[in-house]
mmCIF file of C-alpha atoms in Angstrom:
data_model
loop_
_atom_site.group_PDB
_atom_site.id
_atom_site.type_symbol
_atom_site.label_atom_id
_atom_site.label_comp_id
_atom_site.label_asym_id
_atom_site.label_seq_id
_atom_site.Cartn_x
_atom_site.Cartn_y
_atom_site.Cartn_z
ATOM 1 C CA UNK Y 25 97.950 67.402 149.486
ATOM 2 C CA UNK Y 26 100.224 66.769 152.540
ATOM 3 C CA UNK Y 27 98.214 65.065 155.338
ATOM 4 C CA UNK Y 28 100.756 66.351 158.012
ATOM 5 C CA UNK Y 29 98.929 67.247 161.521
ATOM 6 C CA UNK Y 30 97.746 70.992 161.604
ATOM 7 C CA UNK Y 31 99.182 73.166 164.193
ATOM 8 C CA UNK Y 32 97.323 74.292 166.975
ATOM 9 C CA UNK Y 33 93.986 76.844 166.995
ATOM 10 C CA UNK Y 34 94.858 80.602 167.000
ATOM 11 C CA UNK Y 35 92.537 80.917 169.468
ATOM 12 C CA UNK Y 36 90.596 83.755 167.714
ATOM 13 C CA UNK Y 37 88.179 81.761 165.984
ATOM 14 C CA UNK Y 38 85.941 78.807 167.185
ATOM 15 C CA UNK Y 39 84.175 78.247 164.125
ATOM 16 C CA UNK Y 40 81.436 75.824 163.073
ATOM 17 C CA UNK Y 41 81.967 72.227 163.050
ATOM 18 C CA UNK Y 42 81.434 70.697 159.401
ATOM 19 C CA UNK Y 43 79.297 68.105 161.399
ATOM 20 C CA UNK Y 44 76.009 69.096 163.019
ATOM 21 C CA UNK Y 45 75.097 73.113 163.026
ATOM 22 C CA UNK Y 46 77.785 73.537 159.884
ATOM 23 C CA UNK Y 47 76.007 71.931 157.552
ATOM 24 C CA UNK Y 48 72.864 72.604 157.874
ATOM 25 C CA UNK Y 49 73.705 76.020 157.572
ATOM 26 C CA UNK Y 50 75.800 75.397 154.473
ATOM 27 C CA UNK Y 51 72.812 73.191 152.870
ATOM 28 C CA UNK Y 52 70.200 75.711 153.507
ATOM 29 C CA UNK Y 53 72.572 78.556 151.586
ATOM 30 C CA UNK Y 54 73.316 76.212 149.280
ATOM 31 C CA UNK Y 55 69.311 75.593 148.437
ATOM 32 C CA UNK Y 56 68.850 79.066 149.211
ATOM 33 C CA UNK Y 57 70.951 79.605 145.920
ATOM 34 C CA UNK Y 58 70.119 77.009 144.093
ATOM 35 C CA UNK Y 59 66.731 78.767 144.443
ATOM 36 C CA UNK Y 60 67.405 82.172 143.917
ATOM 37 C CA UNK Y 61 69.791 80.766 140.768
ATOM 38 C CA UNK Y 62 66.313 80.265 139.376
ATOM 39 C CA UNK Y 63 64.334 83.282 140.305
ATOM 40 C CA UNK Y 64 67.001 85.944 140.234
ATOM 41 C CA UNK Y 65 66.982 86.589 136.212
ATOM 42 C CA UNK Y 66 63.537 86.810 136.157
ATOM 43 C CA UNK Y 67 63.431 89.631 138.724
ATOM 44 C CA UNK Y 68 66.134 91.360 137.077
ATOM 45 C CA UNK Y 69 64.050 91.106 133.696
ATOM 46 C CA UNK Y 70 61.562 92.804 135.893
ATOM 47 C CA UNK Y 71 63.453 95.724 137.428
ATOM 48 C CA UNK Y 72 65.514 96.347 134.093
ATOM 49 C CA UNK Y 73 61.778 97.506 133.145
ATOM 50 C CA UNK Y 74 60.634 98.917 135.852
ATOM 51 C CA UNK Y 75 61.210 102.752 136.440
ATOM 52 C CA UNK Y 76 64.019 103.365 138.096
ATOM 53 C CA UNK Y 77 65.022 99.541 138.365
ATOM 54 C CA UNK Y 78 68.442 99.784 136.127
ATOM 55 C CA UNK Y 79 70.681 99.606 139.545
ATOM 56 C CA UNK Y 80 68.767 96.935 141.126
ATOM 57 C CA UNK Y 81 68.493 94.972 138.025
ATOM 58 C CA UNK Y 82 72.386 95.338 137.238
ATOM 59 C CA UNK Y 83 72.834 93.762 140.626
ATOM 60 C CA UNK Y 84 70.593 91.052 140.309
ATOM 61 C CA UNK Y 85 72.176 90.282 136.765
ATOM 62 C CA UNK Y 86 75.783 90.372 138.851
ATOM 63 C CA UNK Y 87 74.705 88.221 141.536
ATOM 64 C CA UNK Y 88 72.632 85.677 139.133
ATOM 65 C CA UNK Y 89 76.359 85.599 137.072
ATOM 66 C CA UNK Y 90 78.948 85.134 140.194
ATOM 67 C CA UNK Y 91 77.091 84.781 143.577
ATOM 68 C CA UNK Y 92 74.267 82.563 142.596
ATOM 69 C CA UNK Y 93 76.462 80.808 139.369
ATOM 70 C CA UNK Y 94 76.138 76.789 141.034
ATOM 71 C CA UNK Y 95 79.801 76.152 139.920
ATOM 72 C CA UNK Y 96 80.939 78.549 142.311
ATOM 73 C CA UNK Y 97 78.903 77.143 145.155
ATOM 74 C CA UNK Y 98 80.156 73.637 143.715
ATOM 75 C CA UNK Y 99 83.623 75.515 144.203
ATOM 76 C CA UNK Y 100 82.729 76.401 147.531
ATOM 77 C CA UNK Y 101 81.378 73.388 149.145
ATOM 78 C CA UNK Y 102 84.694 70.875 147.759
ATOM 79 C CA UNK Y 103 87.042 73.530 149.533
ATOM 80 C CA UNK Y 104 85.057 73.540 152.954
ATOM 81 C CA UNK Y 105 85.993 69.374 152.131
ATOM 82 C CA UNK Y 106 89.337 69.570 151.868
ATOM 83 C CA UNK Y 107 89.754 72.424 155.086
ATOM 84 C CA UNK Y 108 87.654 69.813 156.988
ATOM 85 C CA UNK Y 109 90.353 67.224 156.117
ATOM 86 C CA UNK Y 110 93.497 69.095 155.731
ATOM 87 C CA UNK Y 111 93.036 72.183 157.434
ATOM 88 C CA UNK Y 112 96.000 74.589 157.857
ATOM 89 C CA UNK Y 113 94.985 75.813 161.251
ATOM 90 C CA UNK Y 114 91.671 74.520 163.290
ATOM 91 C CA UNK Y 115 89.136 76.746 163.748
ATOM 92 C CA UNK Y 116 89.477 78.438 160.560
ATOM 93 C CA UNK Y 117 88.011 78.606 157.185
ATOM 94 C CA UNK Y 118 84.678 79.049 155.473
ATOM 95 C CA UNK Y 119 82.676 77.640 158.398
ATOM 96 C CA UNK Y 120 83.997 80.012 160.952
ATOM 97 C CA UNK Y 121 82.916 83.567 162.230
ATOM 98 C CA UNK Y 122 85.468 84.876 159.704
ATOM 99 C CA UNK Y 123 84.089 83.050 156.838
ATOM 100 C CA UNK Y 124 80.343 84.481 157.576
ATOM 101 C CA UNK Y 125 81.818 88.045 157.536
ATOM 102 C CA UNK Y 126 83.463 87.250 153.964
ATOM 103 C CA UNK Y 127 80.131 86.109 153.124
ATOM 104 C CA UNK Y 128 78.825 89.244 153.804
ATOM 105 C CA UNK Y 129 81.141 90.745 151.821
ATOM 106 C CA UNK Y 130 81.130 88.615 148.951
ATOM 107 C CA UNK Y 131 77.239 89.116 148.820
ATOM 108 C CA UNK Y 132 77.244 93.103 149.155
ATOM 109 C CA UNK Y 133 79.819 93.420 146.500
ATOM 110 C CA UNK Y 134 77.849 93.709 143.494
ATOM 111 C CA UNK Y 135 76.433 97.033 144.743
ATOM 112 C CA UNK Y 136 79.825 98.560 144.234
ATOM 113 C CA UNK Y 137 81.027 96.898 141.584
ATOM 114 C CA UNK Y 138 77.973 97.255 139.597
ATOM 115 C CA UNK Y 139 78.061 100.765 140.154
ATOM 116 C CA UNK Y 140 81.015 102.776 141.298
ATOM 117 C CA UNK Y 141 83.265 100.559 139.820
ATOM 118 C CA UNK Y 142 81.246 100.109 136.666
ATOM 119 C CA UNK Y 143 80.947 103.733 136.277
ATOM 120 C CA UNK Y 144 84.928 103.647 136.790
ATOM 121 C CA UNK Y 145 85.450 101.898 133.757
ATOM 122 C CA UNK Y 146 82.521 103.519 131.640
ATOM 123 C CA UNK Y 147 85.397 106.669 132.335
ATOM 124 C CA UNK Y 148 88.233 104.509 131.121
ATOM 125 C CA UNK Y 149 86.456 103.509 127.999
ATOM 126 C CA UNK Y 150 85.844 107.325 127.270
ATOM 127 C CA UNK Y 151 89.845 107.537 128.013
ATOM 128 C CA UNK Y 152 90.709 104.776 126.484
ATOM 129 C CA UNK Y 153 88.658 105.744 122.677
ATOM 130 C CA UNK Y 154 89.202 109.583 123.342
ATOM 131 C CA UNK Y 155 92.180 111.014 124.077
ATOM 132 C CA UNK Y 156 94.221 107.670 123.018
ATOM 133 C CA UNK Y 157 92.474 107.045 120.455
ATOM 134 C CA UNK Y 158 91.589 103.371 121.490
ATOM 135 C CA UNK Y 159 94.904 102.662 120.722
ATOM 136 C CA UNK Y 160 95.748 98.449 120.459
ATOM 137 C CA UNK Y 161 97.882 95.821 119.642
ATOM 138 C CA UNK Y 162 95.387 93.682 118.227
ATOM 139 C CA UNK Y 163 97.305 90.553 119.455
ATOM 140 C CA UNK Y 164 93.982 88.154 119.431
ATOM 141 C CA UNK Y 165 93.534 89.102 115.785
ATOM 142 C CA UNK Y 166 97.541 88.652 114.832
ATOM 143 C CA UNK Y 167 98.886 85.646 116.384
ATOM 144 C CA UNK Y 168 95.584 84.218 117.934
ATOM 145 C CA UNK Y 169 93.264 84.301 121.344
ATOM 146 C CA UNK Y 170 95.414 81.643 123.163
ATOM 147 C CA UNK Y 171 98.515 84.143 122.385
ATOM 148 C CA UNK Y 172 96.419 87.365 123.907
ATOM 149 C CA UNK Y 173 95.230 85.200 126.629
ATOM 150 C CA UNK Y 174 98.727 84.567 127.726
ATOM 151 C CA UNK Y 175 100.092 87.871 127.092
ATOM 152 C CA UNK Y 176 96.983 89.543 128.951
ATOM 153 C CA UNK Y 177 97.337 87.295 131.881
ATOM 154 C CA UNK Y 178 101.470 87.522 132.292
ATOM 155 C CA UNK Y 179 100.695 91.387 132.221
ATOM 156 C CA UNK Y 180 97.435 91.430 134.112
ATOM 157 C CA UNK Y 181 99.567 89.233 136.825
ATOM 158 C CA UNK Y 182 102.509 91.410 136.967
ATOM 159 C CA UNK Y 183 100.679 94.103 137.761
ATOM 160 C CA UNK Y 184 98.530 92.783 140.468
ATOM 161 C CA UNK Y 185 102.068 91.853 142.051
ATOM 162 C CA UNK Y 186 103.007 95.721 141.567
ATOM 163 C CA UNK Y 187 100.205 97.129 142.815
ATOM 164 C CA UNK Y 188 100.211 94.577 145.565
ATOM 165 C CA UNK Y 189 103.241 95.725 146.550
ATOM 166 C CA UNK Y 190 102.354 99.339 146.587
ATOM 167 C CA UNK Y 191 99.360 99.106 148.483
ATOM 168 C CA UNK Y 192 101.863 97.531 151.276
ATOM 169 C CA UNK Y 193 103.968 100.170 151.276
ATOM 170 C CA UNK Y 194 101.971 103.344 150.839
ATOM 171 C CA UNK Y 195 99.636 104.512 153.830
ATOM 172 C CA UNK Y 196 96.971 105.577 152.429
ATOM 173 C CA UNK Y 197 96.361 102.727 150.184
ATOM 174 C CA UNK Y 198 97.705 100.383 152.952
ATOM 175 C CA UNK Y 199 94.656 101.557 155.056
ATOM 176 C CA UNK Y 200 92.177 100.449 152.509
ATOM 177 C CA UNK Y 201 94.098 96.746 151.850
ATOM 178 C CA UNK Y 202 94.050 96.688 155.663
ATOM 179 C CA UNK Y 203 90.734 95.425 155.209
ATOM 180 C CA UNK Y 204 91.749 92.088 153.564
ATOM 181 C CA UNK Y 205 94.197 91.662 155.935
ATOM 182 C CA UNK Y 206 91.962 92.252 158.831
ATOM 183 C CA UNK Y 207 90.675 88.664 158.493
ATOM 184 C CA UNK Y 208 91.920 85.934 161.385
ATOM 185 C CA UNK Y 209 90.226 82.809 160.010
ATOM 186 C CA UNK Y 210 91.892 81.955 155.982
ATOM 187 C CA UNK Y 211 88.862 80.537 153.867
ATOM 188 C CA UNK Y 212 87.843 80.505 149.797
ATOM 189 C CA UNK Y 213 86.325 83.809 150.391
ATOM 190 C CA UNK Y 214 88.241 85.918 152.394
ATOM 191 C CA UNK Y 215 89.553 87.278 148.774
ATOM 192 C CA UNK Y 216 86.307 88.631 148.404
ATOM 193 C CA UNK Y 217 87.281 90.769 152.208
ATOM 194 C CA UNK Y 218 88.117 93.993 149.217
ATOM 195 C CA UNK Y 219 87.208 97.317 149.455
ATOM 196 C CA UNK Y 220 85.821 99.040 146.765
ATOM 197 C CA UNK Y 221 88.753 101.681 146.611
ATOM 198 C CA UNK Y 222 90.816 98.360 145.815
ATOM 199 C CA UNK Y 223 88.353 97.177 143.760
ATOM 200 C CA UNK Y 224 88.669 100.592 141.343
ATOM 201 C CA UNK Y 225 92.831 99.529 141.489
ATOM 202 C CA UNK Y 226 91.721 95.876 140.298
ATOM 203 C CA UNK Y 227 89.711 97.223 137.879
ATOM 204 C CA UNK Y 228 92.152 99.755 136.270
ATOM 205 C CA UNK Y 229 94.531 96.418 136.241
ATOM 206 C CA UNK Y 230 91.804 93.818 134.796
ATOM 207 C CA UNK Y 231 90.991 96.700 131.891
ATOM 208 C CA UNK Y 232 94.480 97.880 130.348
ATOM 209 C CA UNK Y 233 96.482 94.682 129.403
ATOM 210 C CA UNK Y 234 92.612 93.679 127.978
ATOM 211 C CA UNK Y 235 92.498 96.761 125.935
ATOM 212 C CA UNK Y 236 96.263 97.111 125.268
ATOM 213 C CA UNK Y 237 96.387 93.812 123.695
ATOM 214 C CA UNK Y 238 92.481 93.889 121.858
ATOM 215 C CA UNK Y 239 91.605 91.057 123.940
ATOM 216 C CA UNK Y 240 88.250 89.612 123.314
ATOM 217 C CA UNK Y 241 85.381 90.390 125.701
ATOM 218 C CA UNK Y 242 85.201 86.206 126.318
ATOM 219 C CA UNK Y 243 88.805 85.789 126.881
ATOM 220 C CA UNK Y 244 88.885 88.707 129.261
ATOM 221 C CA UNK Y 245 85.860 87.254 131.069
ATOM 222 C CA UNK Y 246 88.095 84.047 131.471
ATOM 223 C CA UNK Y 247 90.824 85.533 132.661
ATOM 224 C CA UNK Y 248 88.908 87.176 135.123
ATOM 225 C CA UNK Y 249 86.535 84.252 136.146
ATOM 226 C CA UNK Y 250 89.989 81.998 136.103
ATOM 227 C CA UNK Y 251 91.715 84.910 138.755
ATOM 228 C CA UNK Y 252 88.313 84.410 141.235
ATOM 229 C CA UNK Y 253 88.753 80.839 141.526
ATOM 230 C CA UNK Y 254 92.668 80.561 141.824
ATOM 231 C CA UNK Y 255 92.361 83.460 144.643
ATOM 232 C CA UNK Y 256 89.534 81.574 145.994
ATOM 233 C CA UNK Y 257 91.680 78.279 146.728
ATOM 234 C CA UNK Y 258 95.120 80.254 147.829
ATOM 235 C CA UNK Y 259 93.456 82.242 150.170
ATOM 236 C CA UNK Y 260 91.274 78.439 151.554
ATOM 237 C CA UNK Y 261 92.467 77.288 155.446
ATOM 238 C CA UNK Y 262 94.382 74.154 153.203
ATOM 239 C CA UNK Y 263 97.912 72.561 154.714
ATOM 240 C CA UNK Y 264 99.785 72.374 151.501
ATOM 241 C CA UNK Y 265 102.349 73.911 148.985
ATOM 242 C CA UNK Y 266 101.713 71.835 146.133
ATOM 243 C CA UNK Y 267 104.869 70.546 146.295
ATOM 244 C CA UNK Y 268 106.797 71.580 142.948
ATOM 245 C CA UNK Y 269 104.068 73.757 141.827
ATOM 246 C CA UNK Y 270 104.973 76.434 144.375
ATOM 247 C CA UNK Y 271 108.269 77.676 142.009
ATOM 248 C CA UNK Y 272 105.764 78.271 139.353
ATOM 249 C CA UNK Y 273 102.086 79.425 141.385
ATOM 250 C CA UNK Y 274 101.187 81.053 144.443
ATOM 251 C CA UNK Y 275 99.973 78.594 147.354
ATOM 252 C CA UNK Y 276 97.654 78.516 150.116
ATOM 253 C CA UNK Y 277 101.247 78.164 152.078
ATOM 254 C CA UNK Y 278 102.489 80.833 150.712
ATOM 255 C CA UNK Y 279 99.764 83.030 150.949
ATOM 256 C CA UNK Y 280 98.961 82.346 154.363
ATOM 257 C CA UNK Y 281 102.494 83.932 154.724
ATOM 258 C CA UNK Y 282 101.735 87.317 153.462
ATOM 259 C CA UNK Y 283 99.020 87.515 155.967
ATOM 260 C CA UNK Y 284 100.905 86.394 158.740
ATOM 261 C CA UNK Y 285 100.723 87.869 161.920
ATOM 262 C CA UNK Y 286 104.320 86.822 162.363
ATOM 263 C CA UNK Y 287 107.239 90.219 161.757
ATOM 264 C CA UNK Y 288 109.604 87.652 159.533
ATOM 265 C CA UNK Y 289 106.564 87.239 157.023
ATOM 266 C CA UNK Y 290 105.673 91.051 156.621
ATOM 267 C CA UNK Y 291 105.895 92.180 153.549
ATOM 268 C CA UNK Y 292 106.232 89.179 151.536
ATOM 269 C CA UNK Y 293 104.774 87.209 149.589
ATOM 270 C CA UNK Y 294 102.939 89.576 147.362
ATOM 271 C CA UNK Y 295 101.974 87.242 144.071
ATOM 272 C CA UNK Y 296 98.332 86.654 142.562
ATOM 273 C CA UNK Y 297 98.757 83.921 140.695
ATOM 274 C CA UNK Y 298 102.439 83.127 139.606
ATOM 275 C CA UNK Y 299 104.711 83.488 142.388
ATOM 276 C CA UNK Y 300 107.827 83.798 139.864
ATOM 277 C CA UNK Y 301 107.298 88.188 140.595
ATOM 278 C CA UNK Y 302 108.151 87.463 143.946
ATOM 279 C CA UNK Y 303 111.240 85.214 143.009
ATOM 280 C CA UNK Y 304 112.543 87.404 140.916
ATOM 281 C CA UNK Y 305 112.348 90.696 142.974
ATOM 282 C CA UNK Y 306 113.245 88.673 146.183
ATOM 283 C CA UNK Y 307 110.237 89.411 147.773
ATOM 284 C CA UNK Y 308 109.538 85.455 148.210
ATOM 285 C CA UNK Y 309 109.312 83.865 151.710
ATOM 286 C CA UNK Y 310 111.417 80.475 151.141
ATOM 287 C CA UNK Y 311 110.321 78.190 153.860
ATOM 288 C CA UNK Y 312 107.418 76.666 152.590
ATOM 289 C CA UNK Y 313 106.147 74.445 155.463
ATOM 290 C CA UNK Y 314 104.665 77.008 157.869
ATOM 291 C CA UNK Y 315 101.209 78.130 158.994
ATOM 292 C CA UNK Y 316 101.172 81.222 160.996
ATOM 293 C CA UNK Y 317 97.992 82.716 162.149
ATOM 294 C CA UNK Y 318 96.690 85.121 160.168
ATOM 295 C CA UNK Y 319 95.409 89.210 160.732
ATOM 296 C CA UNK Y 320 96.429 92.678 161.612
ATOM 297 C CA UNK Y 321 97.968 94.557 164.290
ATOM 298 C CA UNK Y 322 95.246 97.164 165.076
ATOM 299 C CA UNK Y 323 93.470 97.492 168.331
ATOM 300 C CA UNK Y 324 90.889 99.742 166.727
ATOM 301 C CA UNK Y 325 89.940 97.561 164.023
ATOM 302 C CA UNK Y 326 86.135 96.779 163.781
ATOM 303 C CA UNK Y 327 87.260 92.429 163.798
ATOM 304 C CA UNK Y 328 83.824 90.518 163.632
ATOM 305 C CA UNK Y 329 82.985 88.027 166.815
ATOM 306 C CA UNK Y 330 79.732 87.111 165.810
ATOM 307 C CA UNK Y 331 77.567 85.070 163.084
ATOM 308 C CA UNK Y 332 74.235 86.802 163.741
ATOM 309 C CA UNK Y 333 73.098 88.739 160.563
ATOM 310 C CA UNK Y 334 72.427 91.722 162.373
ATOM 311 C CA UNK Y 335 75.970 92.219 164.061
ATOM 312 C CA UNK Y 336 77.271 90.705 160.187
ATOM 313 C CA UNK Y 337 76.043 93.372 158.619
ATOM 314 C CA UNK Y 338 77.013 96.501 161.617
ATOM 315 C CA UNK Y 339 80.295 94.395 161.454
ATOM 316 C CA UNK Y 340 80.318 95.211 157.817
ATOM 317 C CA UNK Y 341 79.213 98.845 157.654
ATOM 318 C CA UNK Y 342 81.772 99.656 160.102
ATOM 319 C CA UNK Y 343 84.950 97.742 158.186
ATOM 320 C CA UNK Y 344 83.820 99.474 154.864
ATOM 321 C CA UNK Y 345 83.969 102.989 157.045
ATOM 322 C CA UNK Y 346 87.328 102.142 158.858
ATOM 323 C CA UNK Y 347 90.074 103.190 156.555
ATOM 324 C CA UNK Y 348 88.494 106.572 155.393
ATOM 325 C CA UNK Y 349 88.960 107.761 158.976
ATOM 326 C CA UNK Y 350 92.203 106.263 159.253
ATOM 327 C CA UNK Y 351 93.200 108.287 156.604
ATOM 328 C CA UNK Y 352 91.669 111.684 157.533
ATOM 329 C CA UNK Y 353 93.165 110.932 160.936
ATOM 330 C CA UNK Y 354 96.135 110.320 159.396
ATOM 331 C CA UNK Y 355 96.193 113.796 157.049
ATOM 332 C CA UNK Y 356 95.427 115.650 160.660
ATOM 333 C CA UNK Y 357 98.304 114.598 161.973
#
């Protein structure tokens, strides 16, 4: 971790100093889900049986195994450390105006992922054991999980830089990622800033290389878990590059590059996890000791300016509307 000075604030953020205000906001949502931690499966026992309840208890079972798991929040709370002490730019990160709208989003998630999204893949199962016949390589069973695992992830990675890349250059699909990029403060959870149209790509991605190669439902739940906390710390307000690492793994550096502001850093920088995709189709930004600020150029763009819950959640509502009438705007033209 370089300890080299930041740069200056971009001026759209103020934040919340980690002193004071900051945390006693981040200790009450920290006991706030160290509490719910231990009610949460207990209601969800108690929707799951109540008529009707199936959605609300698939939630509560989603939040109780991401959103309320304490070694996320553990996650959480060393990051907001280590922005505090090495911040990229000031006024950024997970204590900031940006960060509480990421909250929002990582909170709301489950009810699209537990249900559009879920419902996605229920169809890709049917696919997947009907018309091919659940077709796989059986890898895990041949040459061993750690083989599969590797395999699976190599794939799964690949094709998160593909689709990456396509969601950059087609409009459409551009006008849903806009949403991720919309965000002007970098923290550990502006990767959960996704739409659910995205989400249904990630999905589709997460599911095939799984299937393909008869990966185990536990080694596809670590590659997944593994992918949320790697995005988690490239996307954090950090100053570094990991020095050597960054030929083999994406960085918060490098990151913060693809969602520069800056015209030089457009459409680059388009890696996951390993950054050798981006060395190897030359999409790779080489300079790797700059910290532009971050966000999109849209005037119309619903960007959030306030903390309160209310104007969180309207804030929300309106980003998750956004690109759907970009799009039919767009198909008018």
């Amino acid at each position: 971790m370089t300890t080299a000075e930041p740069t200056e604030p971009s001026g759209t953020e103020t934040g919340i100093r980690l002193t004071g205000r900051g945390v006693a906001v981040f200790a009450a949502l920290a006991a706030a889900v160290v509490a719910l931690a231990l009610v949460v499966p207990a209601l969800a026992d108690r929707f799951q049986s109540a008529n009707g309840g199936v959605l609300l208890s698939d939630v509560a079972k989603g939040w109780s195994h991401t959103v309320l798991h304490p070694a996320y929040w553990v996650f959480l709370a060393v990051l907001a450390l280590l922005e505090w002490r090495w911040p990229a730019r000031r006024g950024e990160g997970l204590l900031s105006t940006g960060g509480a709208q990421d909250l929002a989003w990582l909170l709301l998630a489950p009810f699209f992922t537990l249900t559009l999204v879920a419902g996605y893949v229920h169809v890709l199962d049917a696919l997947y054991d009907g018309p091919l016949g659940g077709t796989a390589l059986d890898v895990e069973g041949t040459l061993g999980t750690a083989v599969a695992f590797v395999l699976a992830f190599l794939l799964a990675d690949f094709f998160m830089w593909f689709s990456h890349w396509v969601r950059h250059k087609v409009p459409p699909l551009w006008r849903f990622h806009q949403v991720h990029h919309s965000q002007r403060a970098m923290s550990a959870l502006t990767d959960n800033r996704v739409h659910f149209f995205e989400s249904i790509v990630s999905a589709t991605l997460a599911y095939v290389p799984a299937r393909l190669l008869g990966l185990g439902d536990e080694a596809a739940l670590l590659l997944a878990l593994g992918t949320v906390y790697f995005t988690g710390f490239t996307h954090a307000n950090l100053r570094t590059n990991l020095g050597p690492l960054r030929y083999v793994v994406v960085t918060p550096q490098s990151h913060r590059i693809h969602h520069s502001t800056q015209e030089p850093h457009w459409d680059k920088n388009f890696g996951a996890i390993c950054s050798i995709w981006d060395r190897l189709f030359r999409t790779q930004y080489h300079p790797a000791d700059e910290y532009p600020g971050v966000g999109i150029d849209d005037q119309d763009f619903p960007l959030e300016h306030s903390t309160r819950p209310a104007a969180v959640l309207a804030t929300y509502g309106r980003q998750l509307v956004y690109p759907f009438r970009k799009v039919a705007a767009d198909l008018r033209r």
